[in-house]
């Protein structure tokens, strides 16, 4: 299969945003959980919930992945604090889905299909984050990202 990706030094902010934000932007309130991974391209992918029901993945892609370090740090510290509190109290550690960080995200949707072991395709949704805001440990609003190039 031919690799059609551009070399990293050829990617401009405008070409990056053209590839990422193909649909209209919207504003969404999501709850992120400490289930975090990095894609092969270095994008930060965080599992979360839309309206506390629908499981989604929020993708901080391209140059915005560096800006999302504050989100990653906050979610990981919330998990560490909850785990330490459980150890101190002698109770079981919390489940990952119980720890949630509320984030306002401006971004665009894309759907992905993944085939399970029995051969069925399952749809998952990814929210490509353009800009975001959340409360840090001190309650101050933390802003990140930038609007896409037009």
Short mmCIF file of C-alpha atoms in Angstrom, two decimals:
data_model
loop_
_atom_site.label_atom_id
_atom_site.label_comp_id
_atom_site.label_asym_id
_atom_site.label_seq_id
_atom_site.Cartn_x
_atom_site.Cartn_y
_atom_site.Cartn_z
CA UNK A 1 0.00 0.00 0.00
CA UNK A 2 1.30 3.41 -0.95
CA UNK A 3 2.09 5.85 1.86
CA UNK A 4 0.37 9.12 0.98
CA UNK A 5 1.36 10.98 4.12
CA UNK A 6 3.41 14.11 3.77
CA UNK A 7 6.76 14.41 5.43
CA UNK A 8 6.47 16.23 8.78
CA UNK A 9 8.46 19.22 7.51
CA UNK A 10 5.97 19.67 4.64
CA UNK A 11 2.90 19.96 6.89
CA UNK A 12 1.73 23.51 7.45
CA UNK A 13 -0.91 24.51 10.02
CA UNK A 14 -3.33 25.22 7.18
CA UNK A 15 -2.85 21.84 5.49
CA UNK A 16 -3.09 20.08 8.85
CA UNK A 17 -6.39 21.77 9.71
CA UNK A 18 -7.79 21.14 6.22
CA UNK A 19 -7.23 17.43 6.73
CA UNK A 20 -8.56 17.34 10.28
CA UNK A 21 -11.61 19.59 10.26
CA UNK A 22 -13.57 18.49 7.21
CA UNK A 23 -16.96 18.98 8.89
CA UNK A 24 -18.51 21.91 10.70
CA UNK A 25 -17.28 22.69 14.19
CA UNK A 26 -19.54 22.43 17.20
CA UNK A 27 -19.22 22.95 20.93
CA UNK A 28 -19.62 19.97 23.24
CA UNK A 29 -19.41 19.20 26.94
CA UNK A 30 -17.56 15.93 27.46
CA UNK A 31 -16.26 14.02 30.48
CA UNK A 32 -12.78 12.61 30.00
CA UNK A 33 -11.57 9.53 31.88
CA UNK A 34 -7.97 8.44 32.54
CA UNK A 35 -7.81 6.06 29.59
CA UNK A 36 -5.17 7.77 27.48
CA UNK A 37 -3.03 6.65 24.58
CA UNK A 38 -0.90 8.08 21.80
CA UNK A 39 -1.53 7.29 18.16
CA UNK A 40 1.22 6.29 15.75
CA UNK A 41 1.32 9.94 14.64
CA UNK A 42 1.78 11.22 18.20
CA UNK A 43 -1.82 12.38 18.62
CA UNK A 44 -3.25 12.28 22.14
CA UNK A 45 -6.40 10.14 22.30
CA UNK A 46 -8.53 10.25 25.46
CA UNK A 47 -11.65 8.18 26.10
CA UNK A 48 -14.62 10.10 27.37
CA UNK A 49 -18.37 10.39 27.47
CA UNK A 50 -20.78 12.75 25.77
CA UNK A 51 -23.74 13.60 28.03
CA UNK A 52 -22.35 11.01 30.48
CA UNK A 53 -23.78 8.24 28.27
CA UNK A 54 -22.27 7.91 24.79
CA UNK A 55 -18.67 6.68 24.81
CA UNK A 56 -16.43 8.71 22.52
CA UNK A 57 -12.76 9.35 21.94
CA UNK A 58 -11.41 12.90 21.98
CA UNK A 59 -8.41 13.33 19.68
CA UNK A 60 -5.94 16.15 20.21
CA UNK A 61 -4.19 15.89 16.86
CA UNK A 62 -1.13 17.37 15.24
CA UNK A 63 0.30 20.49 16.78
CA UNK A 64 -2.57 20.59 19.30
CA UNK A 65 -1.24 17.41 20.97
CA UNK A 66 1.48 19.47 22.63
CA UNK A 67 -1.11 21.96 23.90
CA UNK A 68 -3.13 19.08 25.40
CA UNK A 69 -0.38 18.15 27.85
CA UNK A 70 -2.31 20.07 30.54
CA UNK A 71 -5.38 17.89 29.93
CA UNK A 72 -3.31 14.70 30.12
CA UNK A 73 -1.58 15.87 33.29
CA UNK A 74 -4.86 16.84 34.98
CA UNK A 75 -6.60 13.55 34.18
CA UNK A 76 -3.59 11.51 35.33
CA UNK A 77 -3.28 13.50 38.57
CA UNK A 78 -7.00 13.00 39.29
CA UNK A 79 -6.49 9.25 38.89
CA UNK A 80 -3.38 9.25 41.11
CA UNK A 81 -5.16 11.25 43.84
CA UNK A 82 -8.19 8.94 43.80
CA UNK A 83 -5.94 5.86 43.96
CA UNK A 84 -3.90 7.28 46.84
CA UNK A 85 -7.08 8.19 48.74
CA UNK A 86 -8.38 4.64 48.28
CA UNK A 87 -5.12 3.17 49.56
CA UNK A 88 -5.16 5.44 52.61
CA UNK A 89 -8.73 4.49 53.43
CA UNK A 90 -8.13 0.80 52.77
CA UNK A 91 -10.78 0.58 50.06
CA UNK A 92 -10.55 -0.70 46.51
CA UNK A 93 -9.01 1.60 43.92
CA UNK A 94 -11.58 3.45 41.81
CA UNK A 95 -12.54 2.26 38.37
CA UNK A 96 -11.21 4.34 35.51
CA UNK A 97 -14.75 5.31 34.40
CA UNK A 98 -15.51 6.80 37.82
CA UNK A 99 -12.86 9.51 37.47
CA UNK A 100 -14.05 12.18 35.07
CA UNK A 101 -12.80 15.59 34.02
CA UNK A 102 -15.41 17.89 32.52
CA UNK A 103 -14.12 19.64 29.41
CA UNK A 104 -15.75 22.05 26.97
CA UNK A 105 -14.52 21.09 23.51
CA UNK A 106 -14.89 22.87 20.22
CA UNK A 107 -14.30 20.41 17.43
CA UNK A 108 -15.57 18.25 14.58
CA UNK A 109 -16.81 14.66 14.54
CA UNK A 110 -15.60 11.72 12.57
CA UNK A 111 -16.73 8.12 12.87
CA UNK A 112 -14.53 5.07 12.77
CA UNK A 113 -15.43 1.45 12.15
CA UNK A 114 -13.55 -1.37 13.85
CA UNK A 115 -14.08 -5.04 13.15
CA UNK A 116 -14.38 -7.30 16.20
CA UNK A 117 -13.13 -10.90 16.42
CA UNK A 118 -16.42 -12.27 15.08
CA UNK A 119 -16.23 -10.07 11.98
CA UNK A 120 -18.84 -7.45 12.90
CA UNK A 121 -18.07 -3.78 12.33
CA UNK A 122 -18.62 -1.49 15.30
CA UNK A 123 -18.85 2.27 14.97
CA UNK A 124 -17.02 4.53 17.37
CA UNK A 125 -16.97 8.30 17.38
CA UNK A 126 -14.00 10.58 17.58
CA UNK A 127 -14.21 14.25 18.44
CA UNK A 128 -11.29 16.11 16.87
CA UNK A 129 -10.55 18.90 19.32
CA UNK A 130 -9.77 22.34 17.99
CA UNK A 131 -10.06 24.30 21.25
CA UNK A 132 -10.93 23.27 24.80
CA UNK A 133 -11.38 24.56 28.34
CA UNK A 134 -11.39 22.83 31.72
CA UNK A 135 -10.92 23.64 35.41
CA UNK A 136 -7.48 22.86 36.84
CA UNK A 137 -6.81 21.62 40.38
CA UNK A 138 -7.12 25.16 41.79
CA UNK A 139 -10.39 25.80 39.98
CA UNK A 140 -8.89 28.13 37.42
CA UNK A 141 -10.02 27.82 33.82
CA UNK A 142 -7.35 26.34 31.57
CA UNK A 143 -7.70 27.11 27.85
CA UNK A 144 -5.99 25.18 25.08
CA UNK A 145 -5.90 24.72 21.33
CA UNK A 146 -6.63 27.22 18.61
CA UNK A 147 -9.32 27.71 15.98
CA UNK A 148 -8.67 25.97 12.66
CA UNK A 149 -7.33 27.88 9.70
CA UNK A 150 -10.05 28.77 7.24
#
